[in-house]
mmCIF file of C-alpha atoms in Angstrom:
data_model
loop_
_atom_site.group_PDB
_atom_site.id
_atom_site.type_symbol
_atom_site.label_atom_id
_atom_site.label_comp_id
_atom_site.label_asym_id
_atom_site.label_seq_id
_atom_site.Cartn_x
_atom_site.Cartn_y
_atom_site.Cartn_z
ATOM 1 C CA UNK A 1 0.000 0.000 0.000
ATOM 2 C CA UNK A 2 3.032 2.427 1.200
ATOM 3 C CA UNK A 3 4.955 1.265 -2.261
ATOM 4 C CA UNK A 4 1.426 2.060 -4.401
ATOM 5 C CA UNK A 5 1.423 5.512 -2.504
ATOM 6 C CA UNK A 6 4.772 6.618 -3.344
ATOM 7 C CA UNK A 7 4.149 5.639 -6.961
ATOM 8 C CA UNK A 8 0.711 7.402 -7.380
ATOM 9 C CA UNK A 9 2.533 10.626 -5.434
ATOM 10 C CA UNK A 10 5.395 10.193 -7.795
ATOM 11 C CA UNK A 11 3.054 9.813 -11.085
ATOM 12 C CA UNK A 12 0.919 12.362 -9.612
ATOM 13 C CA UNK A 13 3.921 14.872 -9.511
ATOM 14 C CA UNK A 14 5.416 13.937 -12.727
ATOM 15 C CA UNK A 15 1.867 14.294 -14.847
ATOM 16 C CA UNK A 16 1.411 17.738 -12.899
ATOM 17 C CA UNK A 17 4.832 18.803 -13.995
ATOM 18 C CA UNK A 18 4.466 17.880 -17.626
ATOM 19 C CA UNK A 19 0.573 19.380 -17.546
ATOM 20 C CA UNK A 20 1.612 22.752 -16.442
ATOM 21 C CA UNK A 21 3.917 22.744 -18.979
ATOM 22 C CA UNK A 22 2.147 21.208 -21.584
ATOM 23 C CA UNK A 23 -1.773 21.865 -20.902
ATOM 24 C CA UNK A 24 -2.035 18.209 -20.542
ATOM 25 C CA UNK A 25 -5.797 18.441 -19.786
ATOM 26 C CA UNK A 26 -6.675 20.194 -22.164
ATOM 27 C CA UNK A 27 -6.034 17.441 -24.604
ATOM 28 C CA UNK A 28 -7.350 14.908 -22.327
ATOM 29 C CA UNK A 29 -10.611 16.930 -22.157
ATOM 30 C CA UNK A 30 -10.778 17.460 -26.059
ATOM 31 C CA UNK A 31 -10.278 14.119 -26.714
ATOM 32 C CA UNK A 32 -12.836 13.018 -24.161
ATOM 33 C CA UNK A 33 -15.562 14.787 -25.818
ATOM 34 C CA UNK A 34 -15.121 13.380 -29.076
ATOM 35 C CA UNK A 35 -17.152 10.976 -30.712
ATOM 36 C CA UNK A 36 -16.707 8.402 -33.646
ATOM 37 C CA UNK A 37 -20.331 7.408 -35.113
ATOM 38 C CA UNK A 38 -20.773 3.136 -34.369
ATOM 39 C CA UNK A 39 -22.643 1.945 -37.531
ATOM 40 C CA UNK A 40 -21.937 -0.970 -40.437
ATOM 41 C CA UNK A 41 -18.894 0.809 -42.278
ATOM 42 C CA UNK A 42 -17.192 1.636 -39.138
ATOM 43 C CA UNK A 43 -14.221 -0.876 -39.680
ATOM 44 C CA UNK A 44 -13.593 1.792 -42.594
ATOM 45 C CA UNK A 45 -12.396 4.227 -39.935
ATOM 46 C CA UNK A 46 -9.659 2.172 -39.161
ATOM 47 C CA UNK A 47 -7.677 2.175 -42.642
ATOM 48 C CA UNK A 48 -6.138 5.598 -42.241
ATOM 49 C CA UNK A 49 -4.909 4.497 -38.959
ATOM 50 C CA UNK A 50 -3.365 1.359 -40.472
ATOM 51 C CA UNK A 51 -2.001 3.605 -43.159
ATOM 52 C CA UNK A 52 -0.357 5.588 -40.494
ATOM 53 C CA UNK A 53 0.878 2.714 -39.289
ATOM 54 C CA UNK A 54 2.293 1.426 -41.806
ATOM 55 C CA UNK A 55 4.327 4.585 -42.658
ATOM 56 C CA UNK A 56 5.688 5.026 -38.884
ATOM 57 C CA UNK A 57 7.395 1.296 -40.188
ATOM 58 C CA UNK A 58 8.752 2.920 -43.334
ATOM 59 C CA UNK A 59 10.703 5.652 -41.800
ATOM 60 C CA UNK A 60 12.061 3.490 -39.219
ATOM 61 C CA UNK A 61 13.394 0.559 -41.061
ATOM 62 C CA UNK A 62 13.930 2.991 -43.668
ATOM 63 C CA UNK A 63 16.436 4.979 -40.961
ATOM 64 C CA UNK A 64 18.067 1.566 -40.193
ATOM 65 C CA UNK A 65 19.064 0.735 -43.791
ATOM 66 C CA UNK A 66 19.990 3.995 -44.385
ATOM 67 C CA UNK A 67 22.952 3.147 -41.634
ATOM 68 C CA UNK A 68 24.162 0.765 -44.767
ATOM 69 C CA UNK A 69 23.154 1.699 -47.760
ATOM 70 C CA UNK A 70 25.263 3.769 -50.489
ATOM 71 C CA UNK A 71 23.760 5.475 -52.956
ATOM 72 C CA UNK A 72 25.819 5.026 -56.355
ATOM 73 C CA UNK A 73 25.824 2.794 -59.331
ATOM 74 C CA UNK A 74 29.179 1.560 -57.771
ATOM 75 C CA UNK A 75 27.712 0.985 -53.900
ATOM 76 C CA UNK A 76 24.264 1.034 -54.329
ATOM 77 C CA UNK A 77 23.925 -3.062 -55.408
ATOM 78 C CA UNK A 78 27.282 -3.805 -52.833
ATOM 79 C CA UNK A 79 25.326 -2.016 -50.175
ATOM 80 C CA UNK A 80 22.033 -3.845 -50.574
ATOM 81 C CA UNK A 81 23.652 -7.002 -50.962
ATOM 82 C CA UNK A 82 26.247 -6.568 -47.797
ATOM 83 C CA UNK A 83 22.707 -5.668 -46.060
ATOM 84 C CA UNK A 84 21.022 -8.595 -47.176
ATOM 85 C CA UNK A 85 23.676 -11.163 -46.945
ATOM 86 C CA UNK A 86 26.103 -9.668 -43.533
ATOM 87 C CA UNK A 87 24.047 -7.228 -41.578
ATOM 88 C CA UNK A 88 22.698 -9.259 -38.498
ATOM 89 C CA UNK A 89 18.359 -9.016 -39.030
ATOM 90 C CA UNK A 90 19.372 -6.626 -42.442
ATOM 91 C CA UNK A 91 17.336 -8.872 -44.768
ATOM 92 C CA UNK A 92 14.754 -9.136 -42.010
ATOM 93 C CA UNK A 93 14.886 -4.855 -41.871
ATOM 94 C CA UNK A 94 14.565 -4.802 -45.632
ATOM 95 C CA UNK A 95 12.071 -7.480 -45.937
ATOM 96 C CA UNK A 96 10.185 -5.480 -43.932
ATOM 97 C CA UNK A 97 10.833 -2.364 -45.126
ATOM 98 C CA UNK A 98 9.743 -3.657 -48.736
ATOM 99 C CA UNK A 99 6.174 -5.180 -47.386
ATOM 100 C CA UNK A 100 5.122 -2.627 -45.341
ATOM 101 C CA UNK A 101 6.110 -0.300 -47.949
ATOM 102 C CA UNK A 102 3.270 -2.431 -50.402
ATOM 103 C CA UNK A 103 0.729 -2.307 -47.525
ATOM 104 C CA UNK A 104 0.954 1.120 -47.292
ATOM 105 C CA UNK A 105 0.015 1.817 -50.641
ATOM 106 C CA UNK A 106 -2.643 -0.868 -50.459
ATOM 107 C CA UNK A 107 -4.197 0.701 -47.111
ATOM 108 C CA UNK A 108 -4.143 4.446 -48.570
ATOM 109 C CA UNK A 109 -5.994 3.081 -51.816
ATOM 110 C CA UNK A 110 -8.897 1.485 -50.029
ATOM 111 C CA UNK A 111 -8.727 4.243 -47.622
ATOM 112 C CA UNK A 112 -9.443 6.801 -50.573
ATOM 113 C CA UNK A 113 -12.485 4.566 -51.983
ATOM 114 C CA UNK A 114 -13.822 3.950 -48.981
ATOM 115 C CA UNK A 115 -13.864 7.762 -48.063
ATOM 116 C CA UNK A 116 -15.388 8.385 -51.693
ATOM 117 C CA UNK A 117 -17.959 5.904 -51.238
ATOM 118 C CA UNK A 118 -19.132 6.942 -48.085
ATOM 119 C CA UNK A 119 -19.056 10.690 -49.179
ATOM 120 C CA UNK A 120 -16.909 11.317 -46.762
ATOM 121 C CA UNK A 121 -15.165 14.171 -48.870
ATOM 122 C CA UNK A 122 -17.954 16.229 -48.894
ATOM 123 C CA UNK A 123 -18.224 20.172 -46.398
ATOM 124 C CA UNK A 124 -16.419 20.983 -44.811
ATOM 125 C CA UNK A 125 -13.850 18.260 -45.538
ATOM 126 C CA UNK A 126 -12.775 19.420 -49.344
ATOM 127 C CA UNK A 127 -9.170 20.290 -47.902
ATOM 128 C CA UNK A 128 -9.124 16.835 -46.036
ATOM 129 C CA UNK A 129 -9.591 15.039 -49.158
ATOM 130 C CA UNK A 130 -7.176 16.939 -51.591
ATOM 131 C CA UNK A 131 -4.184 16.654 -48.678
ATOM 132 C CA UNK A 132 -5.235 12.550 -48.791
ATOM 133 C CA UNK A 133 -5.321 12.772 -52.368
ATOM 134 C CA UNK A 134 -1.723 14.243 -52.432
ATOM 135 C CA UNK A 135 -0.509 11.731 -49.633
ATOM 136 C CA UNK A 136 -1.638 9.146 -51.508
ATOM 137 C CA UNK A 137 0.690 10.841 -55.244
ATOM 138 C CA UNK A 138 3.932 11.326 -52.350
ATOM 139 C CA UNK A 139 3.319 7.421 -51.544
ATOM 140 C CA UNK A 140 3.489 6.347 -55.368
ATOM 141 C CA UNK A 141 5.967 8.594 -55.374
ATOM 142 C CA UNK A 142 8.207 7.214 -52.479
ATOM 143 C CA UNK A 143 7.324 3.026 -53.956
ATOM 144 C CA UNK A 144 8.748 4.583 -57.492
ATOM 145 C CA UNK A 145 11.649 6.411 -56.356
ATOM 146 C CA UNK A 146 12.989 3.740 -54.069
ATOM 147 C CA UNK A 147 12.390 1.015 -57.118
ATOM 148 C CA UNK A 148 15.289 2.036 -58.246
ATOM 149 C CA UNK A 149 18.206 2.560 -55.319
ATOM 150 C CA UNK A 150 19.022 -1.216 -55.157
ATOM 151 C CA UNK A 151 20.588 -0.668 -58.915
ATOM 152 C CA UNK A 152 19.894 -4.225 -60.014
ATOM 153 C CA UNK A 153 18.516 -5.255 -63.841
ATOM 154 C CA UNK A 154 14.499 -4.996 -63.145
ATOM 155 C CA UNK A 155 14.952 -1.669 -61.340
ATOM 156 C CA UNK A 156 17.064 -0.153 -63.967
ATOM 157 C CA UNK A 157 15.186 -1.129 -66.820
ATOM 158 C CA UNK A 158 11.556 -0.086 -65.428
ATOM 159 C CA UNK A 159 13.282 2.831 -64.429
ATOM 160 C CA UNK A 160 14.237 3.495 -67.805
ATOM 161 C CA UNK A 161 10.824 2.623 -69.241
ATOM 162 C CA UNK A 162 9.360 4.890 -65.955
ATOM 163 C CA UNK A 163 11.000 7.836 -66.540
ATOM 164 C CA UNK A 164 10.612 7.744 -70.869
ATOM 165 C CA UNK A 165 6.909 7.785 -69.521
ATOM 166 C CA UNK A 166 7.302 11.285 -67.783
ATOM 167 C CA UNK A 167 8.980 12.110 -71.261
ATOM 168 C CA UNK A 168 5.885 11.785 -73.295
ATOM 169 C CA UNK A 169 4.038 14.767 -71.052
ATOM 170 C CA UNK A 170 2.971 17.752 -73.221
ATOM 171 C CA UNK A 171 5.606 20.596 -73.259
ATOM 172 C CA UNK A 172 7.553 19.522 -69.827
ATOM 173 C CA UNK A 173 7.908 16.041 -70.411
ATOM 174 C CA UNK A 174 11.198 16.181 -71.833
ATOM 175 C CA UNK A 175 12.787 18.545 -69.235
ATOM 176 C CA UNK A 176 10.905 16.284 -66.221
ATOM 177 C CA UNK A 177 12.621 13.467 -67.712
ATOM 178 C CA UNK A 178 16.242 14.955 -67.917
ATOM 179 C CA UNK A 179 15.273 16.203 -64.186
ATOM 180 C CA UNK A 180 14.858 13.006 -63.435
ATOM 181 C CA UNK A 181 17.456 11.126 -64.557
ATOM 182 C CA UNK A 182 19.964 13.752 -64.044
ATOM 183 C CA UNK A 183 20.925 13.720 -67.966
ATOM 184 C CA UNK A 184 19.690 11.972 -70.897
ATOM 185 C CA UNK A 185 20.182 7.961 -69.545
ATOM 186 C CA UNK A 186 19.342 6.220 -66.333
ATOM 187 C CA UNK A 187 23.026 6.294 -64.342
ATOM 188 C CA UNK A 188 24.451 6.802 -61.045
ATOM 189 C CA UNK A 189 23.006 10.675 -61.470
ATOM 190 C CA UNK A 190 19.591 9.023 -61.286
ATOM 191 C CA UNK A 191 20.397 6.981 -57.988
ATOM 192 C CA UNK A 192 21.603 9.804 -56.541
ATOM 193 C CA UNK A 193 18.455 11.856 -57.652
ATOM 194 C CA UNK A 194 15.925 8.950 -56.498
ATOM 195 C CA UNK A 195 17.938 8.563 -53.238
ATOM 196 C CA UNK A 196 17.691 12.157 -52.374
ATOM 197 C CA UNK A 197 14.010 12.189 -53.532
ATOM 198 C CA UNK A 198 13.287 9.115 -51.274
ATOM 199 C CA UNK A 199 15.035 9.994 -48.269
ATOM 200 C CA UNK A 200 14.712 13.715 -47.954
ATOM 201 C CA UNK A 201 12.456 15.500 -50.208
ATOM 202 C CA UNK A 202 9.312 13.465 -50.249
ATOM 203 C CA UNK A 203 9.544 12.864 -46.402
ATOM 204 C CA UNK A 204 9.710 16.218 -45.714
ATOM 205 C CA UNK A 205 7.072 16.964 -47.945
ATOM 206 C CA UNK A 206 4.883 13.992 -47.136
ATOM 207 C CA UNK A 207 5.261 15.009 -43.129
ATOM 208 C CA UNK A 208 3.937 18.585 -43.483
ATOM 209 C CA UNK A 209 0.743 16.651 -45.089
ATOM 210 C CA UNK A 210 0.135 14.121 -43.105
ATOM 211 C CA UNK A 211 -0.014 16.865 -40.256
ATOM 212 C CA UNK A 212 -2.365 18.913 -41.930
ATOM 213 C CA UNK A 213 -4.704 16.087 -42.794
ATOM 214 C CA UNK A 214 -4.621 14.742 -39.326
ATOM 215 C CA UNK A 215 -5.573 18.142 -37.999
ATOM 216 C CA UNK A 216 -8.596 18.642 -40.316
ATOM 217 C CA UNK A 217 -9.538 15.205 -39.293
ATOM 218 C CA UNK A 218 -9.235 15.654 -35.653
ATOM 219 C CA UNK A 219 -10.991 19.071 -35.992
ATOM 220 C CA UNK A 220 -13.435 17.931 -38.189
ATOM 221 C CA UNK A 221 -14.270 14.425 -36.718
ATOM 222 C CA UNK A 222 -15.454 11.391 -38.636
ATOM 223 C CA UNK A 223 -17.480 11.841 -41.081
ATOM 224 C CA UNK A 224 -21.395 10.448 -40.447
ATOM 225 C CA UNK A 225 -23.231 8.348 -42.903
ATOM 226 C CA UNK A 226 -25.431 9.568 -45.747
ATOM 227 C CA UNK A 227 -28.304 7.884 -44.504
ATOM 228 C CA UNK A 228 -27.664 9.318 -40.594
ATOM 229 C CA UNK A 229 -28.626 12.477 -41.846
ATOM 230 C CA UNK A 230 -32.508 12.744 -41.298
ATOM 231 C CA UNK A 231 -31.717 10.891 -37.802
ATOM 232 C CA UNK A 232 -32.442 12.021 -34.123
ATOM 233 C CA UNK A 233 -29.440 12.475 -31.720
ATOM 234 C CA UNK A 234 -31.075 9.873 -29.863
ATOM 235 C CA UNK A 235 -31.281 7.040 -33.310
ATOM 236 C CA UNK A 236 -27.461 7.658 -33.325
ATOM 237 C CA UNK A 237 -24.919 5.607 -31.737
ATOM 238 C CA UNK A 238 -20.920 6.213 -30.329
ATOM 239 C CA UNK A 239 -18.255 5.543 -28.927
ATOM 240 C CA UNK A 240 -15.558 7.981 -27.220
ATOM 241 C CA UNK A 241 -12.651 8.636 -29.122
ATOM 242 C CA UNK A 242 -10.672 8.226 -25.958
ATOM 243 C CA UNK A 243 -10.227 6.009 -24.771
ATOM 244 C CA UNK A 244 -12.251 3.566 -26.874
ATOM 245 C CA UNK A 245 -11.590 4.382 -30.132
ATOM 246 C CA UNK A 246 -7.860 4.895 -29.834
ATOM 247 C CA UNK A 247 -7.713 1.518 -27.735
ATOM 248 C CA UNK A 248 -9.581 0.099 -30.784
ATOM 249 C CA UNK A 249 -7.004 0.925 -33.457
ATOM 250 C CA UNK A 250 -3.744 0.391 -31.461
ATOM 251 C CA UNK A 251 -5.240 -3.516 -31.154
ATOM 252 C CA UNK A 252 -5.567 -3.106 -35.240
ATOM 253 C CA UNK A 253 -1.642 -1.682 -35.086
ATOM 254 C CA UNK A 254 -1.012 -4.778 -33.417
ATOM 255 C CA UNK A 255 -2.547 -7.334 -35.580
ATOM 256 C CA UNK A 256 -0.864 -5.518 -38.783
ATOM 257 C CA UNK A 257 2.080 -5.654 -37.466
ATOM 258 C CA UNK A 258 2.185 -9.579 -36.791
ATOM 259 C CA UNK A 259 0.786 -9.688 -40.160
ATOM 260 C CA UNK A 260 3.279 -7.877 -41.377
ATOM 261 C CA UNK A 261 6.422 -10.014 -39.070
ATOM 262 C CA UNK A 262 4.680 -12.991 -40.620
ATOM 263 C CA UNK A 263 4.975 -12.121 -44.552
ATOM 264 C CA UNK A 264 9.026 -10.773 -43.853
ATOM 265 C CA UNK A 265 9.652 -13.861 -42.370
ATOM 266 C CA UNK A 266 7.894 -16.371 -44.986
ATOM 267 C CA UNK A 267 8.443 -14.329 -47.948
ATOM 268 C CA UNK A 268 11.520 -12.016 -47.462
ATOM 269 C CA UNK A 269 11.266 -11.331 -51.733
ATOM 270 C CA UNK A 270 8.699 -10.994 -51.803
ATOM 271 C CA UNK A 271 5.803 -13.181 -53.582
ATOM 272 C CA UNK A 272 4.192 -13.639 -57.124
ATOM 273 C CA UNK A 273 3.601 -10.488 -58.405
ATOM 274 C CA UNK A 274 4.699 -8.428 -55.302
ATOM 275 C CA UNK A 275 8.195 -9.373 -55.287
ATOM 276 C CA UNK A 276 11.607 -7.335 -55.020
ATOM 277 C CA UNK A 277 14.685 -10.090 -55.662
ATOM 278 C CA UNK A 278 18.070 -8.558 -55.582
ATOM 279 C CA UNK A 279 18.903 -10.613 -58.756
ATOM 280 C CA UNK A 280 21.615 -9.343 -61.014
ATOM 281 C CA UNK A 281 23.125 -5.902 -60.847
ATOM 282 C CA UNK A 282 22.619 -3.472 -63.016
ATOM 283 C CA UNK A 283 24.244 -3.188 -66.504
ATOM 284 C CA UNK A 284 23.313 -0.762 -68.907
ATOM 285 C CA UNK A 285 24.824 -2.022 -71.838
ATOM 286 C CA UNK A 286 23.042 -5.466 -71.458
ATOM 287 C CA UNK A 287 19.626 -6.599 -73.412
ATOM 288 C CA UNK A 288 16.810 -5.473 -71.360
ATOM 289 C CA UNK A 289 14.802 -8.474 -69.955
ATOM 290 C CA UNK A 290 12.340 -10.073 -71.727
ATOM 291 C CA UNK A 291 9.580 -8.966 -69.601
ATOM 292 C CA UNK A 292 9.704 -5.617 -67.665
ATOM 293 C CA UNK A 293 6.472 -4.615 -65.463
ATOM 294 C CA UNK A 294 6.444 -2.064 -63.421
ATOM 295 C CA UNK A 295 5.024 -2.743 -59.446
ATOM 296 C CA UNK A 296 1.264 -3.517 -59.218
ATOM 297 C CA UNK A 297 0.048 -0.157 -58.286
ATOM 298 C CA UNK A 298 1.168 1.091 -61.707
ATOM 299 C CA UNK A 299 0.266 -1.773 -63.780
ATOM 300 C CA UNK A 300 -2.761 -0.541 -64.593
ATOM 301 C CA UNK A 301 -1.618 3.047 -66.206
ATOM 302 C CA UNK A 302 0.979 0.636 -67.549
ATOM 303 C CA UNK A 303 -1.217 -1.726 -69.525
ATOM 304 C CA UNK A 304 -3.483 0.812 -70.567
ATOM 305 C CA UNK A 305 -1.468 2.963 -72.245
ATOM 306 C CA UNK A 306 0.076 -0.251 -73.963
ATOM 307 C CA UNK A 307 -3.398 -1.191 -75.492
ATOM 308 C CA UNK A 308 -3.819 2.148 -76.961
ATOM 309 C CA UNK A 309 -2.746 2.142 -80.713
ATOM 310 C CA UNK A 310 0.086 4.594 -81.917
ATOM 311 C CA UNK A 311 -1.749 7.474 -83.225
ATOM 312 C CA UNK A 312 -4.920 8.104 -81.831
ATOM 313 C CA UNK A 313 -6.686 10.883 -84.287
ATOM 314 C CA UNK A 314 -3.547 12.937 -84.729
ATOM 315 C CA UNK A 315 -2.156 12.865 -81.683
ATOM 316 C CA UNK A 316 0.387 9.625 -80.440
ATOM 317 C CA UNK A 317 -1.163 7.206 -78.547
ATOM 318 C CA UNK A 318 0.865 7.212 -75.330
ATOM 319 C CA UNK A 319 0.209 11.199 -75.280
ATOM 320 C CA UNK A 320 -3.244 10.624 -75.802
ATOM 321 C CA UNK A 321 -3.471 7.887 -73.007
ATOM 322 C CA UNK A 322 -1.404 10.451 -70.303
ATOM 323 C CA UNK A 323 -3.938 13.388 -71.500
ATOM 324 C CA UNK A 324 -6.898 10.960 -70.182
ATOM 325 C CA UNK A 325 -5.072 9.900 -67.109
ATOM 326 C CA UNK A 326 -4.779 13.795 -66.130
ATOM 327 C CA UNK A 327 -8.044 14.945 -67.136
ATOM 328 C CA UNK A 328 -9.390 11.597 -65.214
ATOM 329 C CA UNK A 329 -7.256 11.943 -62.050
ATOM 330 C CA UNK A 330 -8.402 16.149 -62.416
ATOM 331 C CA UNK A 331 -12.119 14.532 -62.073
ATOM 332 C CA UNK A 332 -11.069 12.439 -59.255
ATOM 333 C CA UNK A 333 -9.210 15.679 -57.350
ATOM 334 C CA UNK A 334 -12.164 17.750 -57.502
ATOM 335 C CA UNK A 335 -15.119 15.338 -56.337
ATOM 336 C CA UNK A 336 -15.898 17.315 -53.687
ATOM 337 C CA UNK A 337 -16.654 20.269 -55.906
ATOM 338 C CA UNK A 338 -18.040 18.313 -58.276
ATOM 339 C CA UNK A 339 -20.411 16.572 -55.661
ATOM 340 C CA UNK A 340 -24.089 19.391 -55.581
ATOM 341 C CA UNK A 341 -26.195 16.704 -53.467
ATOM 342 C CA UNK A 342 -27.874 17.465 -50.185
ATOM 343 C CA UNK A 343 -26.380 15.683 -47.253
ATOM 344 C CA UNK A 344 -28.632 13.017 -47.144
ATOM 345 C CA UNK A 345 -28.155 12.181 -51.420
ATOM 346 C CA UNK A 346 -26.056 9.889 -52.544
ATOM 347 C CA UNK A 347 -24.362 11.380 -56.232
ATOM 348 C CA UNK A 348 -25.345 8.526 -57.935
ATOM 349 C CA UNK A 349 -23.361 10.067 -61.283
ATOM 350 C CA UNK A 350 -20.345 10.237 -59.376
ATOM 351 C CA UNK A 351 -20.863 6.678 -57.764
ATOM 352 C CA UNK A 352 -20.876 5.135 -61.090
ATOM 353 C CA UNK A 353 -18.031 6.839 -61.902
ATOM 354 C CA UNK A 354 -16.198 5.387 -58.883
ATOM 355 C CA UNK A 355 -17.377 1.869 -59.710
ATOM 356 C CA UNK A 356 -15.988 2.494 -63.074
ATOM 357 C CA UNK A 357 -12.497 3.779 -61.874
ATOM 358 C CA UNK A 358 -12.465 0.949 -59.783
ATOM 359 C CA UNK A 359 -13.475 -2.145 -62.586
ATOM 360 C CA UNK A 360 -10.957 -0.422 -65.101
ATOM 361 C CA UNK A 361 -8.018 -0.743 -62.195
ATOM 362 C CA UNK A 362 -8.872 -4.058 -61.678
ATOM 363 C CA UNK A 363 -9.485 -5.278 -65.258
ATOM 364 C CA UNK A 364 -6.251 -3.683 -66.715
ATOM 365 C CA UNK A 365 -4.052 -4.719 -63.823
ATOM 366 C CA UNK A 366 -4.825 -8.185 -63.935
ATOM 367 C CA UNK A 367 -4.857 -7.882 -67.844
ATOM 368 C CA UNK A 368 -1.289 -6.780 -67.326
ATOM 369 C CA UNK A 369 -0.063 -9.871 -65.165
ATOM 370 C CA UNK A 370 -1.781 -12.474 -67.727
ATOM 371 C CA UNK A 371 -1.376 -10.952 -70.958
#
């Protein structure tokens, strides 16, 4: 009883120093007065905090390999490999590193349909979706630049083919290409380009964001469903976002991350079409493989624009497919502008259009793996 006193005087004194400090209650109180709506989509709420997750991994595994890795074309395969095959846990680190990296990308993705399905982007959360929208063109961003920094024969090549891509833009293209590569060719310029890109830049960047969006969404609160709005107070149900809520998605932290320690372990390349072998290094003045694919959250882009013929009307067929792609992802940017309906209407225009975006990712992406 003494010993339980002295602690509770102890933690008493030590939460009392860091309150008046740190306005401690405040928070407390502010987050005991919030509310997250209990109703058949709620598991949805959940994906942005696995997302979050799932990038708190990335940046520290990322830091740890970073304690190894050289960027170069002469270091950047040694390095990887030295991790791999020397480093105590290093292929655990990058096997890890590499999944959670995939998950991410999957988590922000269904995150972003869920939220469009549910009409979640609608007032006053306009800013809250465009900030996701941009996380979610940083974390495409971050799987494409760090494709590259292990220098071996898939990476280079799809890098190649990646960056000729940004080349077809209209007026830019060629000068985002040479940007990219840091000249005219994929070399150890481009390494050190994606390196700095992947390890600086877009965390910085991608930081700043996630701030902002988690501020609009704290300020803002979860979104209610469509059909919640003719309801009474009293046909609504909650829970508190502290401490049920938050005790809710640190158990759904835990499960993704044994998830996660189980596919490292099992599968530490990776497996079928999610797969990142070392393989051979890098030679640029070898035969490109015979088949180079980019990773599966570009594959469909990637087979579409390979269906299209080479002139469409007078304009070339891979410009014409990147023009759609922009005006399309413009579409997809602006729903909540786009989106007139009363709070209780669902924009069944703009649901279509979803389901559409949806069936052509699907259909072209596995297109690309069996064709």
């Amino acid at each position: 009883m003494a010993g339980g006193g002295v602690k509770e005087g102890l933690y008493a004194r030590l939460y009392a120093w860091v309150n008046e400090r740190f306005k401690v209650d405040a928070l407390v109180d502010y987050m005991g007065d919030k509310k997250v709506p209990v109703h058949g989509h709620s598991a949805f709420y959940y994906l942005g905090g696995i997302s979050l997750f799932l990038f708190i991994v990335q940046v520290v595994t990322g830091i740890l390999l970073l304690m190894y890795y050289r960027p170069g074309a002469d270091s950047a395969y040694e390095s990887v490999r030295f991790i791999v095959a020397n480093v105590q846990f290093g292929w655990l680190i990058r096997s890890i590193h590499s999944w959670s990296a995939n998950l991410m990308i999957l988590a922000v993705f269904l995150h972003m349909f869920t939220v469009f399905f549910t009409h979640a982007y609608r007032k006053p959360r306009e800013l809250t979706w465009l900030s996701g929208i941009g996380l979610l063109g940083l974390a495409l961003m971050f799987g494409f630049s760090g494709y590259l920094l292990p220098w071996n024969e898939l990476a280079f090549f799809a890098t190649r083919v990646g960056t000729g891509m940004a080349g077809a833009i209209p007026l830019i293209g060629e000068s985002v290409m040479v940007i990219m590569r840091g000249g005219e060719e994929v070399t150890g310029a481009t390494i050190g380009r994606f390196f700095g890109l992947h390890v600086a830049i877009l965390p910085g960047i991608f930081t700043v964001l996630l701030a902002a969006h988690l501020i609009f969404i704290q300020r803002q609160g979860m979104s209610e469903p469509v059909q919640w709005a003719g309801k009474s107070e009293g046909a609504k149900r909650y829970q508190r976002f502290f401490p049920s809520f938050i005790l809710r998605d640190l158990l759904v932290w835990l499960i993704v991350l044994n998830i996660l320690a189980v596919l490292a372990v099992l599968f530490p390349d990776g497996i079928g079409v999610v797969h990142w072998p070392l393989g051979a290094k890098a030679d640029p003045f070898a035969p490109p493989p015979e088949v180079i694919r980019p990773e599966w959250y570009f594959m469909f882009a990637f087979q579409a624009l390979k269906l299209l013929p080479a002139h469409v009307l007078f304009i070339e067929g891979e410009l014409f497919g990147i023009i759609l792609f922009g005006i399309g992802g413009l579409v997809w940017t602006l729903v909540p502008f786009l989106d007139k309906k009363r709070a209780d209407q669902k924009a069944q225009y703009l649901m279509a259009f979803g389901w559409f975006v949806v069936a052509f990712i699907l259909a072209m992406t596995v297109m690309g793996y069996l064709v």
